[in-house]
Short mmCIF file of C-alpha atoms in Angstrom, two decimals:
data_model
loop_
_atom_site.label_atom_id
_atom_site.label_comp_id
_atom_site.label_asym_id
_atom_site.label_seq_id
_atom_site.Cartn_x
_atom_site.Cartn_y
_atom_site.Cartn_z
CA MET A 68 53.18 29.53 117.99
CA ILE A 69 52.49 26.52 115.55
CA VAL A 70 48.96 26.47 114.14
CA CYS A 71 47.22 23.30 113.22
CA GLY A 72 44.91 23.63 110.24
CA ALA A 73 42.19 20.73 109.19
CA LEU A 74 40.08 20.34 106.12
CA VAL A 75 37.08 18.78 107.48
CA VAL A 76 33.88 17.18 106.17
CA ALA A 77 30.63 16.82 107.41
CA PRO A 78 29.49 13.51 109.16
CA THR A 79 27.40 12.38 106.13
CA SER A 80 30.05 13.28 103.64
CA THR A 81 31.37 10.67 101.02
CA VAL A 82 34.39 12.46 101.14
CA TYR A 83 37.35 10.47 103.08
CA ALA A 84 40.32 11.42 101.66
CA PRO A 85 41.72 15.07 100.37
CA GLN A 86 42.06 13.86 96.72
CA GLU A 87 38.07 13.02 96.94
CA LEU A 88 37.71 16.96 97.05
CA ALA A 89 38.57 17.62 93.59
CA ARG A 90 36.08 19.75 91.97
CA LYS A 91 33.95 20.01 95.10
CA LEU A 92 32.96 23.21 96.88
CA VAL A 93 35.76 23.92 99.59
CA ALA A 94 35.12 27.01 101.76
CA LEU A 95 38.37 29.07 102.38
CA ASP A 96 38.66 32.03 104.61
CA TYR A 97 40.96 33.73 101.92
CA GLY A 98 43.83 36.02 103.53
CA ASN A 99 44.39 34.31 106.46
CA GLY A 100 47.08 31.82 107.19
CA THR A 101 44.28 29.06 107.56
CA ALA A 102 43.19 29.55 103.97
CA TYR A 103 46.49 29.21 102.93
CA ALA A 104 47.12 26.12 104.68
CA GLY A 105 43.89 24.78 103.38
CA LEU A 106 45.23 25.68 99.85
CA GLN A 107 48.31 23.55 100.40
CA MET A 108 46.56 20.55 101.49
CA LEU A 109 44.13 20.17 98.67
CA GLU A 110 47.16 21.13 96.11
CA GLY A 111 49.20 18.17 97.64
CA ALA A 112 46.12 16.03 96.43
CA MET A 113 45.24 17.19 93.60
CA PRO A 114 46.15 19.35 90.25
CA ARG A 115 45.20 22.88 90.68
CA GLU A 116 42.37 23.17 88.00
CA ALA A 117 40.63 20.42 90.25
CA ILE A 118 40.45 22.93 93.30
CA THR A 119 37.55 24.41 93.93
CA THR A 120 37.01 26.92 96.64
CA CYS A 121 34.79 29.60 97.90
CA ALA A 122 35.00 32.63 100.14
CA ALA A 123 34.31 31.85 103.58
CA ALA A 124 33.73 33.88 106.94
CA THR A 125 36.79 34.53 108.97
CA SER A 126 35.26 33.16 112.02
CA PRO A 127 35.69 29.29 112.17
CA ALA A 128 32.41 29.40 113.85
CA GLU A 129 30.30 30.29 110.86
CA ARG A 130 32.32 27.82 108.81
CA PHE A 131 31.31 24.95 110.87
CA ALA A 132 27.39 26.28 110.75
CA GLY A 133 27.95 26.48 106.96
CA LEU A 134 29.54 22.99 107.10
CA MET A 135 27.01 21.85 108.92
CA ARG A 136 24.03 22.71 107.16
CA GLY A 137 25.68 21.47 103.72
CA ASP A 138 26.43 24.93 101.97
CA PHE A 139 30.04 23.62 101.02
CA GLU A 140 31.64 20.09 100.86
CA ALA A 141 34.50 20.75 103.29
CA THR A 142 36.19 23.69 105.06
CA VAL A 143 39.35 24.33 106.81
CA LEU A 144 39.11 24.86 110.58
CA GLN A 145 41.17 25.50 113.51
CA GLU A 146 41.11 24.81 117.30
CA PRO A 147 38.73 24.76 119.02
CA TRP A 148 36.81 24.18 115.90
CA ILE A 149 38.27 21.16 114.79
CA THR A 150 37.59 19.37 118.54
CA VAL A 151 34.04 20.75 117.97
CA ALA A 152 33.93 19.39 114.49
CA GLU A 153 35.43 15.99 116.03
CA LYS A 154 32.94 15.75 118.69
CA ALA A 155 29.88 16.73 116.16
CA GLY A 156 30.95 13.78 114.02
CA CYS A 157 33.14 15.51 111.45
CA ARG A 158 35.83 13.95 109.78
CA LEU A 159 38.98 15.24 109.18
CA VAL A 160 40.57 14.26 105.86
CA SER A 161 43.65 16.36 106.26
CA THR A 162 45.32 18.23 108.78
CA THR A 163 48.54 20.11 108.44
CA PHE A 164 50.75 22.64 110.68
CA PHE A 165 51.92 26.11 109.86
CA HIS A 166 54.22 28.99 111.71
CA GLY A 167 52.55 32.40 113.05
CA THR A 168 55.18 34.67 111.56
CA TRP A 169 55.31 38.05 113.45
CA ILE A 170 55.60 41.11 111.42
CA ALA A 171 57.13 44.07 113.00
CA ALA A 172 56.87 47.86 111.99
CA PRO A 173 60.30 49.22 111.12
CA GLY A 174 60.46 51.19 114.62
CA VAL A 175 60.61 47.99 116.80
CA SER A 176 63.28 48.30 119.50
CA ALA A 177 65.87 45.19 119.60
CA GLU A 178 65.56 45.78 123.50
CA ALA A 179 61.49 45.65 123.33
CA TYR A 180 61.82 42.78 120.78
CA ALA A 181 64.21 40.77 122.77
CA ALA A 182 61.89 41.08 126.10
CA LEU A 183 58.94 39.80 123.89
CA LEU A 184 61.16 37.06 122.81
CA ARG A 185 62.36 35.79 126.38
CA ALA A 186 58.63 36.22 127.57
CA LEU A 187 57.31 33.91 124.76
CA THR A 188 60.02 31.39 125.67
CA ARG A 189 59.17 31.24 128.90
CA ALA A 190 55.35 30.69 128.00
CA VAL A 191 56.20 28.49 125.43
CA ARG A 192 58.12 26.21 128.01
CA ARG A 193 55.69 26.39 130.69
CA ILE A 194 52.56 25.07 128.23
CA LYS A 195 54.44 22.62 126.73
CA ALA A 196 54.99 21.35 130.22
CA ASP A 197 51.75 20.97 130.82
CA LYS A 198 49.20 21.92 127.84
CA ARG A 199 46.36 20.14 129.28
CA ARG A 200 46.21 22.96 131.76
CA TYR A 201 46.21 25.62 129.12
CA VAL A 202 43.50 24.25 126.70
CA SER A 203 41.15 26.29 128.54
CA TYR A 204 42.45 29.34 126.59
CA PHE A 205 40.84 27.81 123.24
CA ILE A 206 37.21 27.38 125.04
CA ARG A 207 37.55 31.15 126.18
CA ASP A 208 38.04 32.37 122.85
CA TRP A 209 34.56 31.48 122.02
CA SER A 210 32.66 32.03 125.57
CA GLY A 211 29.42 32.96 123.63
CA HIS A 212 29.30 29.57 121.70
CA SER A 213 27.82 26.53 123.34
CA GLU A 214 29.41 24.15 120.87
CA VAL A 215 32.92 25.47 122.36
CA THR A 216 31.87 25.81 125.86
CA ALA A 217 30.41 22.33 126.28
CA LEU A 218 34.16 21.17 125.51
CA SER A 219 36.39 19.91 128.41
CA PRO A 220 40.16 19.89 128.49
CA ASP A 221 39.82 16.16 127.90
CA ASP A 222 38.20 16.33 124.83
CA PHE A 223 41.61 18.13 122.89
CA ASN A 224 43.91 16.18 120.95
CA LEU A 225 47.12 17.43 122.71
CA GLY A 226 48.98 16.56 119.37
CA ARG A 227 47.32 19.38 117.50
CA ILE A 228 48.66 21.97 120.12
CA GLN A 229 52.25 22.57 119.58
CA LEU A 230 54.42 25.17 120.24
CA LYS A 231 57.93 26.21 119.52
CA GLU A 232 60.17 28.79 121.11
CA PRO A 233 60.60 32.03 118.56
CA ALA A 234 63.56 32.12 116.27
CA PRO A 235 64.82 33.76 113.11
CA ILE A 236 62.55 32.76 110.10
CA PRO A 237 64.86 30.33 107.53
CA GLU A 238 65.41 32.22 104.36
CA ASN A 239 64.45 29.41 102.42
CA GLU A 240 61.52 28.98 104.45
CA ALA A 241 60.50 32.86 103.71
CA ARG A 242 61.36 32.64 99.91
CA TRP A 243 59.26 29.51 99.58
CA ALA A 244 56.10 31.15 101.00
CA TRP A 245 56.73 33.97 98.91
CA GLU A 246 57.11 31.88 95.84
CA TRP A 247 53.87 29.96 96.54
CA MET A 248 51.83 32.77 97.36
CA ALA A 249 53.20 34.44 93.89
CA SER A 250 52.33 31.61 92.27
CA TRP A 251 48.82 31.89 93.42
CA GLY A 252 48.47 35.64 92.23
CA LEU A 253 48.72 36.97 95.59
CA LEU A 254 52.25 38.42 95.56
CA GLU A 255 54.03 40.07 92.91
CA GLY A 256 57.70 40.43 91.74
CA ALA A 257 60.89 38.50 93.19
CA PHE A 258 61.23 37.30 96.60
CA ASP A 259 63.87 39.60 98.02
CA ALA A 260 65.33 38.76 101.64
CA THR A 261 66.79 42.22 102.55
CA ALA A 262 63.44 44.40 101.78
CA GLN A 263 61.50 41.59 103.93
CA ILE A 264 63.57 40.79 106.59
CA ASN A 265 65.53 43.10 109.08
CA ARG A 266 68.40 40.59 109.74
CA SER A 267 70.27 43.25 111.99
CA LEU A 268 67.31 43.94 114.23
CA GLU A 269 66.33 40.26 114.20
CA ARG A 270 69.95 39.09 115.25
CA GLU A 271 70.42 41.92 117.71
CA ALA A 272 67.10 40.76 119.43
CA HIS A 273 67.72 37.36 119.58
CA GLU A 274 71.06 37.92 120.86
CA LEU A 275 70.00 40.19 123.58
CA ALA A 276 67.29 37.79 124.48
CA ALA A 277 70.01 34.96 124.35
CA ALA A 278 72.04 36.80 126.70
CA VAL A 279 69.81 36.32 129.38
CA ARG A 280 69.03 33.16 130.71
CA VAL A 281 65.58 31.81 130.57
CA GLY A 282 64.25 29.93 132.91
CA MET B 265 61.18 52.69 132.55
CA ALA B 266 59.28 49.82 131.65
CA MET B 267 59.29 49.49 127.40
CA THR B 268 55.74 49.42 126.03
CA MET B 269 54.99 47.66 122.65
CA THR B 270 51.20 47.31 121.19
CA ILE B 271 50.56 44.34 119.23
CA GLU B 272 47.34 43.42 117.17
CA ARG B 273 45.05 40.91 118.68
CA VAL B 274 46.14 37.29 119.03
CA MET B 275 43.56 34.32 120.02
CA ALA B 276 44.75 30.97 121.75
CA PHE B 277 44.83 29.11 118.32
CA MET B 278 47.60 31.49 116.91
CA GLY B 279 48.94 33.40 120.00
CA LEU B 280 48.23 31.07 123.34
CA ASP B 281 51.81 31.53 124.22
CA VAL B 282 51.25 35.12 123.92
CA LEU B 283 48.14 35.06 126.38
CA VAL B 284 49.55 32.75 128.55
CA ALA B 285 52.60 35.37 129.09
CA ARG B 286 50.57 38.17 129.83
CA ASP B 287 48.39 36.08 132.33
CA GLU B 288 51.20 35.06 133.99
CA GLY B 289 53.06 38.43 134.22
CA LEU B 290 55.97 37.27 131.88
CA PHE B 291 55.85 40.54 129.82
CA GLU B 292 55.89 42.34 133.09
CA ALA B 293 58.92 40.33 134.57
CA GLU B 294 61.45 41.53 131.16
CA GLY B 295 60.00 45.09 131.59
CA LEU B 296 57.90 44.91 129.01
CA ASP B 297 54.22 46.61 128.98
CA LEU B 298 52.37 44.85 126.25
CA ARG B 299 49.47 46.12 124.71
CA ILE B 300 46.88 44.09 122.91
CA ALA B 301 44.92 46.63 120.45
CA LEU B 302 41.75 45.28 119.00
CA LEU B 303 40.64 46.90 115.57
CA PRO B 304 37.42 48.69 116.00
CA SER B 305 34.27 46.42 115.32
CA ASP B 306 32.73 48.52 112.48
CA GLU B 307 36.09 48.04 110.63
CA VAL B 308 36.48 44.27 111.11
CA ARG B 309 35.58 42.99 107.85
CA SER B 310 34.94 38.84 106.92
CA ALA B 311 37.36 37.03 104.58
CA ALA B 312 33.74 36.14 102.66
CA GLU B 313 33.97 39.44 101.06
CA GLY B 314 37.06 38.70 99.78
CA THR B 315 38.59 36.61 96.52
CA PRO B 316 41.43 34.33 96.38
CA ALA B 317 43.63 37.16 94.50
CA LYS B 318 42.22 39.83 96.65
CA PRO B 319 41.44 38.79 100.07
CA ALA B 320 39.95 40.82 102.67
CA THR B 321 41.87 40.46 105.67
CA ASN B 322 42.25 42.65 108.96
CA GLN B 323 45.58 41.65 109.86
CA GLY B 324 48.05 44.35 109.60
CA LYS B 325 45.60 46.79 109.69
CA LEU B 326 46.61 48.60 113.21
CA GLN B 327 50.41 48.40 112.34
CA ALA B 328 49.57 49.97 109.12
CA ARG B 329 47.96 52.89 110.74
CA GLY B 330 50.94 53.27 113.13
CA GLU B 331 48.61 51.99 115.96
CA ALA B 332 50.58 48.59 116.83
CA GLU B 333 54.09 47.53 116.43
CA MET B 334 53.66 43.83 115.73
CA PHE B 335 51.01 41.45 114.18
CA GLN B 336 51.15 37.51 113.68
CA ALA B 337 50.49 36.47 110.26
#
């Protein structure tokens, strides 16, 4: 699954481009992929010393509410809250995409992992063939929230809903992610591919998955 | 006999493929009994409690104590 993250400002904000967020408070859900996506979007627009963030709730509903109250200048959101924010007149000043990465315990069998991969591959193909049919899942996740339940499938920008069939993680991408996180003090030590990625299990699972034709 | 696997909870924004595969019987068709485990609500911490260097995350907690085999980061 590919996740879309967006840096969002309130309708009344004077910010139109990410560099205008320099030294302005941006609320991030530290520890989650969306927060790191937010940090990377900011880092692409300004020097690190100009990045000013505060801890925000894990729930994008709470981050959106805080944005609308004016608790901070911007926050990072994912779907369906990006769509909610747009409907409320908020502006996206930057968007990015990132991979969701599966982390497996050492005891996972190659056969079970392969079955998971085949099922996910089929699901990805079905969703890509008719994304509009499946956007109701984004609404279903937030059934108690009127801002979300007011959305219709036509409100969603399908370009923000991207899926990719599961594949082994390229070593250079894993290394870049590690080194980037280490540069922010989130990880310590040098990247060690053999410690982080069980290539033997990964290869066996993907070979088993590929051996069965996925329709 | 079906294989079993427990994963940590996913939501559509990062696990739409998992949810569709579950609802449309795609795991079952592969002989996989996929279970989705939820962290007890009293153990869920908000990211607002964390700091950039010491984030408060819920990901991986179930896997760390052997109650899930996979999670998505």
